[in-house]
């Protein structure tokens, strides 16, 4: 039986199409090979092909050093490199090259590598919010060509937006009108339940009750924080994200996906990260109604992902 489900606290709906449901293997797609490193302007040695870096993270011995490219000279031997997009969508549009390794994605990062990436996310968010013209920092990762990545080198993008997107504003209004934070309620409701994928003292990763997409995952801090910039210890966060991505990669043969950080410089907001694998297409019904038909019940998606043996030590 199909079931109409409502979002936890917004007027949004999805249809869980139970009788059309599939097994995880039905979602596995063959991926076309992506361009090799010889053409890659994000790879080490090709720094001159990009604008001068705004922040370069590198180690001197064991000490982490953060530098910029000064006088048009490029800093080498980096771990993470942030630089302006050559074709910015909006002023300030930045690329975060997550690793010098062309083939290594966050699902395969070590604990130290993923924690460093979280620090870069936090630092760059802070940096862009210091600009008074920035009302919202869009931080997202497109994995694979059909999820919007035009270059295959592992990278995240950050776009400062000079207004608060209406979708975020609507959500913030609903949060502020509620008696208590709806996301804190979600943590309580989902904790220990059948839709949990990863859970530890600080973070919960789960398939949301109203999943619009097959294998959609949300990641929430258990403590109410509005943005990554307010998190003291970034290691548990990085590991939860890494493990969620590794489970997804293992279960579904490295599917393309987007992940997005939803965060605000407002104490009422509750940081959340959403991972959306690209396994289905929004077709006529979705575009006609904004109601999504999902053929993978989140309870089944969560069970399959939970059972995948990925590192869970946090
Ligand atoms: Zn590369
Ligand atoms: Zn909250």
Tab-separated table of C-alpha atoms and ligand atoms in Angstrom:
chain	number	residue	atom	x	y	z
A	1	UNK	CA	0.000	0.000	0.000
A	2	UNK	CA	1.182	3.478	-0.762
A	3	UNK	CA	1.368	5.775	2.210
A	4	UNK	CA	1.271	9.564	2.266
A	5	UNK	CA	3.670	10.927	4.855
A	6	UNK	CA	4.070	14.490	6.117
A	7	UNK	CA	7.372	16.172	6.941
A	8	UNK	CA	8.136	16.397	10.651
A	9	UNK	CA	7.162	20.063	10.938
A	10	UNK	CA	6.732	21.584	7.461
A	11	UNK	CA	3.845	21.375	4.991
A	12	UNK	CA	5.754	18.971	2.774
A	13	UNK	CA	4.665	15.514	1.744
A	14	UNK	CA	5.979	12.361	0.169
A	15	UNK	CA	4.443	9.113	-1.008
A	16	UNK	CA	6.127	5.929	0.152
A	17	UNK	CA	5.189	3.555	-2.644
A	18	UNK	CA	5.394	0.290	-0.706
A	19	UNK	CA	4.032	-2.063	-3.361
A	20	UNK	CA	6.525	-0.757	-5.903
A	21	UNK	CA	9.392	-1.089	-3.464
A	22	UNK	CA	12.657	-2.562	-4.597
A	23	UNK	CA	15.718	-4.210	-3.147
A	24	UNK	CA	18.889	-2.137	-2.647
A	25	UNK	CA	20.533	-3.955	-5.575
A	26	UNK	CA	17.806	-2.618	-7.895
A	27	UNK	CA	19.256	0.867	-7.327
A	28	UNK	CA	22.829	-0.020	-8.239
A	29	UNK	CA	23.909	1.707	-11.432
A	30	UNK	CA	26.946	1.284	-13.631
A	31	UNK	CA	29.049	4.446	-13.513
A	32	UNK	CA	30.775	5.758	-16.662
A	33	UNK	CA	34.481	6.428	-16.087
A	34	UNK	CA	35.281	10.036	-15.165
A	35	UNK	CA	38.171	12.054	-16.727
A	36	UNK	CA	41.631	11.140	-15.471
A	37	UNK	CA	44.071	13.307	-13.469
A	38	UNK	CA	46.139	14.391	-16.484
A	39	UNK	CA	43.518	17.033	-17.265
A	40	UNK	CA	42.811	17.974	-13.654
A	41	UNK	CA	43.404	21.594	-12.644
A	42	UNK	CA	42.727	20.736	-8.975
A	43	UNK	CA	45.596	18.224	-8.747
A	44	UNK	CA	48.935	19.111	-7.075
A	45	UNK	CA	51.351	20.610	-9.595
A	46	UNK	CA	48.532	22.334	-11.499
A	47	UNK	CA	47.886	25.094	-8.928
A	48	UNK	CA	48.719	27.733	-11.561
A	49	UNK	CA	45.612	26.674	-13.498
A	50	UNK	CA	43.385	27.991	-10.683
A	51	UNK	CA	43.081	31.460	-9.108
A	52	UNK	CA	45.370	32.152	-6.107
A	53	UNK	CA	44.280	30.222	-3.023
A	54	UNK	CA	42.345	31.948	-0.230
A	55	UNK	CA	43.432	29.306	2.291
A	56	UNK	CA	45.910	26.453	2.051
A	57	UNK	CA	46.078	23.854	4.831
A	58	UNK	CA	49.379	22.032	5.088
A	59	UNK	CA	51.571	20.328	7.644
A	60	UNK	CA	55.013	21.523	8.660
A	61	UNK	CA	56.188	18.442	10.524
A	62	UNK	CA	53.172	17.674	12.686
A	63	UNK	CA	52.028	21.276	12.905
A	64	UNK	CA	49.054	22.372	10.817
A	65	UNK	CA	49.736	25.662	9.015
A	66	UNK	CA	47.159	27.786	7.198
A	67	UNK	CA	48.499	30.039	4.444
A	68	UNK	CA	47.351	31.971	1.391
A	69	UNK	CA	48.873	32.248	-2.055
A	70	UNK	CA	50.679	35.622	-1.831
A	71	UNK	CA	52.147	37.590	-4.782
A	72	UNK	CA	50.615	35.153	-7.222
A	73	UNK	CA	52.999	32.441	-5.959
A	74	UNK	CA	51.336	29.102	-5.347
A	75	UNK	CA	51.835	27.251	-2.042
A	76	UNK	CA	52.625	23.571	-2.671
A	77	UNK	CA	52.444	20.394	-0.568
A	78	UNK	CA	48.930	21.055	0.650
A	79	UNK	CA	46.374	18.839	2.364
A	80	UNK	CA	43.324	20.986	1.602
A	81	UNK	CA	43.279	23.961	-0.765
A	82	UNK	CA	40.550	26.639	-0.986
A	83	UNK	CA	40.453	28.952	-3.993
A	84	UNK	CA	37.927	31.079	-5.905
A	85	UNK	CA	35.951	29.300	-8.601
A	86	UNK	CA	37.210	30.368	-12.024
A	87	UNK	CA	33.569	30.672	-13.130
A	88	UNK	CA	31.786	31.941	-10.011
A	89	UNK	CA	28.009	31.527	-9.762
A	90	UNK	CA	28.049	34.448	-7.301
A	91	UNK	CA	30.928	36.585	-5.945
A	92	UNK	CA	32.940	34.652	-3.373
A	93	UNK	CA	32.107	31.240	-4.891
A	94	UNK	CA	34.858	29.018	-3.560
A	95	UNK	CA	36.214	25.538	-4.292
A	96	UNK	CA	37.571	23.409	-1.470
A	97	UNK	CA	39.897	20.758	-2.939
A	98	UNK	CA	39.549	18.202	-0.150
A	99	UNK	CA	42.728	16.210	-0.755
A	100	UNK	CA	45.703	16.195	-3.125
A	101	UNK	CA	44.700	12.615	-4.080
A	102	UNK	CA	42.573	12.674	-7.250
A	103	UNK	CA	40.946	9.337	-6.439
A	104	UNK	CA	40.278	9.632	-2.711
A	105	UNK	CA	36.832	10.789	-1.606
A	106	UNK	CA	35.623	11.598	1.943
A	107	UNK	CA	34.093	8.103	2.297
A	108	UNK	CA	37.689	6.809	2.344
A	109	UNK	CA	39.326	9.517	4.451
A	110	UNK	CA	41.234	8.677	7.627
A	111	UNK	CA	39.967	10.089	10.930
A	112	UNK	CA	42.519	12.916	10.720
A	113	UNK	CA	41.682	13.755	7.115
A	114	UNK	CA	37.930	13.952	7.676
A	115	UNK	CA	38.376	15.989	10.870
A	116	UNK	CA	40.595	18.444	8.981
A	117	UNK	CA	37.939	18.781	6.282
A	118	UNK	CA	35.334	19.623	8.957
A	119	UNK	CA	37.712	22.274	10.319
A	120	UNK	CA	38.059	23.777	6.838
A	121	UNK	CA	34.258	23.831	6.465
A	122	UNK	CA	33.988	25.619	9.804
A	123	UNK	CA	36.793	28.119	9.073
A	124	UNK	CA	35.502	29.001	5.596
A	125	UNK	CA	31.928	29.397	6.859
A	126	UNK	CA	33.195	31.787	9.547
A	127	UNK	CA	35.314	33.650	7.014
A	128	UNK	CA	32.413	34.242	4.626
A	129	UNK	CA	29.938	35.167	7.378
A	130	UNK	CA	32.287	37.973	8.431
A	131	UNK	CA	31.369	39.688	5.167
A	132	UNK	CA	28.280	41.818	5.892
A	133	UNK	CA	26.898	41.165	2.404
A	134	UNK	CA	26.628	37.449	3.145
A	135	UNK	CA	23.294	36.351	4.594
A	136	UNK	CA	23.651	32.640	3.978
A	137	UNK	CA	26.580	30.329	3.291
A	138	UNK	CA	25.687	27.488	0.948
A	139	UNK	CA	28.086	24.602	1.580
A	140	UNK	CA	27.639	21.486	-0.505
A	141	UNK	CA	29.340	18.605	-2.239
A	142	UNK	CA	28.388	17.156	-5.622
A	143	UNK	CA	29.721	13.637	-6.073
A	144	UNK	CA	29.850	12.408	-9.650
A	145	UNK	CA	28.906	13.946	-12.943
A	146	UNK	CA	25.176	13.281	-12.854
A	147	UNK	CA	25.013	14.867	-9.385
A	148	UNK	CA	26.482	18.064	-10.840
A	149	UNK	CA	30.248	17.633	-10.393
A	150	UNK	CA	31.888	18.900	-13.589
A	151	UNK	CA	35.360	17.943	-12.304
A	152	UNK	CA	36.051	14.590	-10.717
A	153	UNK	CA	38.773	15.742	-8.287
A	154	UNK	CA	37.308	15.468	-4.768
A	155	UNK	CA	35.947	18.892	-3.890
A	156	UNK	CA	33.292	20.793	-1.969
A	157	UNK	CA	31.812	24.136	-2.997
A	158	UNK	CA	30.873	27.135	-0.932
A	159	UNK	CA	28.700	29.942	-2.287
A	160	UNK	CA	28.007	33.007	-0.136
A	161	UNK	CA	24.427	34.188	-0.785
A	162	UNK	CA	23.456	37.870	-0.260
A	163	UNK	CA	19.972	36.896	1.039
A	164	UNK	CA	18.465	34.123	3.100
A	165	UNK	CA	16.934	31.612	0.654
A	166	UNK	CA	13.112	31.549	1.109
A	167	UNK	CA	13.169	27.800	1.816
A	168	UNK	CA	15.493	28.383	4.774
A	169	UNK	CA	13.494	31.399	5.951
A	170	UNK	CA	10.258	29.350	5.922
A	171	UNK	CA	11.934	26.680	7.968
A	172	UNK	CA	13.339	29.198	10.437
A	173	UNK	CA	9.894	30.784	10.859
A	174	UNK	CA	8.342	27.363	11.573
A	175	UNK	CA	11.117	26.636	14.096
A	176	UNK	CA	10.632	29.961	15.861
A	177	UNK	CA	6.851	29.487	16.022
A	178	UNK	CA	7.203	26.062	17.652
A	179	UNK	CA	7.242	25.615	21.438
A	180	UNK	CA	10.604	23.920	21.264
A	181	UNK	CA	13.103	23.209	18.507
A	182	UNK	CA	11.500	20.718	16.060
A	183	UNK	CA	14.924	19.289	15.227
A	184	UNK	CA	15.571	18.554	18.913
A	185	UNK	CA	12.190	16.741	18.806
A	186	UNK	CA	13.323	14.774	15.742
A	187	UNK	CA	16.488	13.663	17.568
A	188	UNK	CA	14.314	12.381	20.430
A	189	UNK	CA	11.816	10.717	18.130
A	190	UNK	CA	14.343	8.941	15.903
A	191	UNK	CA	16.958	8.039	18.522
A	192	UNK	CA	17.175	4.265	18.986
A	193	UNK	CA	14.460	3.695	16.391
A	194	UNK	CA	14.086	1.682	13.192
A	195	UNK	CA	15.276	4.496	10.923
A	196	UNK	CA	18.641	4.979	12.667
A	197	UNK	CA	21.742	4.290	10.565
A	198	UNK	CA	24.528	5.575	12.844
A	199	UNK	CA	24.168	6.832	16.389
A	200	UNK	CA	26.649	7.862	19.059
A	201	UNK	CA	26.690	10.259	22.015
A	202	UNK	CA	26.855	13.346	19.816
A	203	UNK	CA	25.352	12.574	16.415
A	204	UNK	CA	22.527	10.667	14.805
A	205	UNK	CA	22.353	9.682	11.131
A	206	UNK	CA	18.964	8.369	10.029
A	207	UNK	CA	16.606	7.906	7.092
A	208	UNK	CA	13.940	10.574	7.659
A	209	UNK	CA	10.321	9.431	8.209
A	210	UNK	CA	9.265	11.485	5.195
A	211	UNK	CA	12.116	10.493	2.849
A	212	UNK	CA	11.544	12.053	-0.537
A	213	UNK	CA	14.358	10.052	-2.112
A	214	UNK	CA	15.604	6.449	-1.864
A	215	UNK	CA	18.400	6.171	0.734
A	216	UNK	CA	18.152	9.834	1.738
A	217	UNK	CA	20.017	10.423	5.017
A	218	UNK	CA	19.888	13.237	7.555
A	219	UNK	CA	22.612	13.863	10.088
A	220	UNK	CA	21.837	15.881	13.234
A	221	UNK	CA	23.869	16.912	16.277
A	222	UNK	CA	22.070	15.696	19.401
A	223	UNK	CA	22.886	18.968	21.129
A	224	UNK	CA	21.177	22.071	19.768
A	225	UNK	CA	23.747	24.007	17.728
A	226	UNK	CA	22.972	26.321	14.846
A	227	UNK	CA	26.092	25.853	12.750
A	228	UNK	CA	29.334	23.925	12.354
A	229	UNK	CA	31.170	27.000	13.646
A	230	UNK	CA	29.707	26.343	17.135
A	231	UNK	CA	31.004	22.766	17.406
A	232	UNK	CA	34.013	22.301	19.672
A	233	UNK	CA	35.132	18.784	18.764
A	234	UNK	CA	34.747	18.172	15.034
A	235	UNK	CA	36.130	14.604	15.091
A	236	UNK	CA	32.861	12.766	15.937
A	237	UNK	CA	31.047	14.785	13.301
A	238	UNK	CA	33.596	13.945	10.623
A	239	UNK	CA	33.531	10.263	11.472
A	240	UNK	CA	29.732	10.064	11.402
A	241	UNK	CA	29.651	11.744	7.987
A	242	UNK	CA	32.502	9.611	6.649
A	243	UNK	CA	30.904	6.369	7.876
A	244	UNK	CA	27.522	7.311	6.392
A	245	UNK	CA	29.179	7.957	3.020
A	246	UNK	CA	31.163	4.729	3.235
A	247	UNK	CA	28.001	2.727	3.917
A	248	UNK	CA	26.311	4.363	0.942
A	249	UNK	CA	29.284	3.692	-1.305
A	250	UNK	CA	29.537	0.054	-0.189
A	251	UNK	CA	25.826	-0.756	-0.438
A	252	UNK	CA	25.116	0.932	-3.761
A	253	UNK	CA	28.381	0.757	-5.765
A	254	UNK	CA	29.542	4.330	-5.191
A	255	UNK	CA	26.399	6.160	-6.294
A	256	UNK	CA	26.477	9.828	-7.206
A	257	UNK	CA	25.074	12.095	-4.490
A	258	UNK	CA	24.875	15.589	-3.082
A	259	UNK	CA	25.350	16.512	0.527
A	260	UNK	CA	24.378	19.870	1.844
A	261	UNK	CA	24.930	21.709	5.106
A	262	UNK	CA	21.861	23.541	6.404
A	263	UNK	CA	23.011	26.050	8.976
A	264	UNK	CA	22.245	29.584	10.042
A	265	UNK	CA	23.829	32.344	12.010
A	266	UNK	CA	20.759	32.288	14.274
A	267	UNK	CA	20.572	30.517	17.634
A	268	UNK	CA	17.079	29.118	16.899
A	269	UNK	CA	18.269	27.101	13.931
A	270	UNK	CA	19.481	23.502	14.330
A	271	UNK	CA	22.374	22.423	12.109
A	272	UNK	CA	21.531	19.539	9.809
A	273	UNK	CA	23.347	17.801	7.003
A	274	UNK	CA	21.395	16.017	4.288
A	275	UNK	CA	22.853	13.362	2.017
A	276	UNK	CA	20.804	12.812	-1.140
A	277	UNK	CA	21.942	9.969	-3.413
A	278	UNK	CA	20.936	10.432	-7.029
A	279	UNK	CA	19.098	7.166	-7.654
A	280	UNK	CA	15.765	8.427	-8.955
A	281	UNK	CA	14.583	11.316	-11.082
A	282	UNK	CA	12.023	13.954	-10.263
A	283	UNK	CA	9.456	13.462	-13.041
A	284	UNK	CA	6.120	14.995	-14.003
A	285	UNK	CA	4.262	14.183	-10.772
A	286	UNK	CA	7.028	15.570	-8.556
A	287	UNK	CA	7.295	18.740	-10.655
A	288	UNK	CA	3.520	19.102	-10.757
A	289	UNK	CA	2.985	18.715	-6.992
A	290	UNK	CA	6.338	18.954	-5.150
A	291	UNK	CA	5.235	15.638	-3.609
A	292	UNK	CA	7.868	12.972	-4.148
A	293	UNK	CA	7.133	9.311	-4.803
A	294	UNK	CA	9.760	7.193	-3.074
A	295	UNK	CA	9.954	3.487	-3.846
A	296	UNK	CA	12.369	2.726	-0.991
A	297	UNK	CA	10.691	2.939	2.442
A	298	UNK	CA	13.132	4.696	4.817
A	299	UNK	CA	12.805	1.881	7.364
A	300	UNK	CA	14.116	-0.602	4.751
A	301	UNK	CA	16.821	1.811	3.543
A	302	UNK	CA	18.007	2.331	7.134
A	303	UNK	CA	18.120	-1.408	7.819
A	304	UNK	CA	20.234	-2.078	4.713
A	305	UNK	CA	22.624	0.787	5.479
A	306	UNK	CA	22.856	-0.098	9.169
A	307	UNK	CA	23.837	-3.672	8.339
A	308	UNK	CA	26.698	-2.602	6.061
A	309	UNK	CA	29.942	-3.179	7.858
A	310	UNK	CA	31.608	0.238	7.806
A	311	UNK	CA	33.796	1.604	10.622
A	312	UNK	CA	31.566	2.794	13.420
A	313	UNK	CA	34.099	3.560	16.108
A	314	UNK	CA	33.634	7.134	17.296
B	1	LIG	ZN1	42.793	15.921	-9.630
B	2	LIG	ZN1	17.397	21.966	18.243
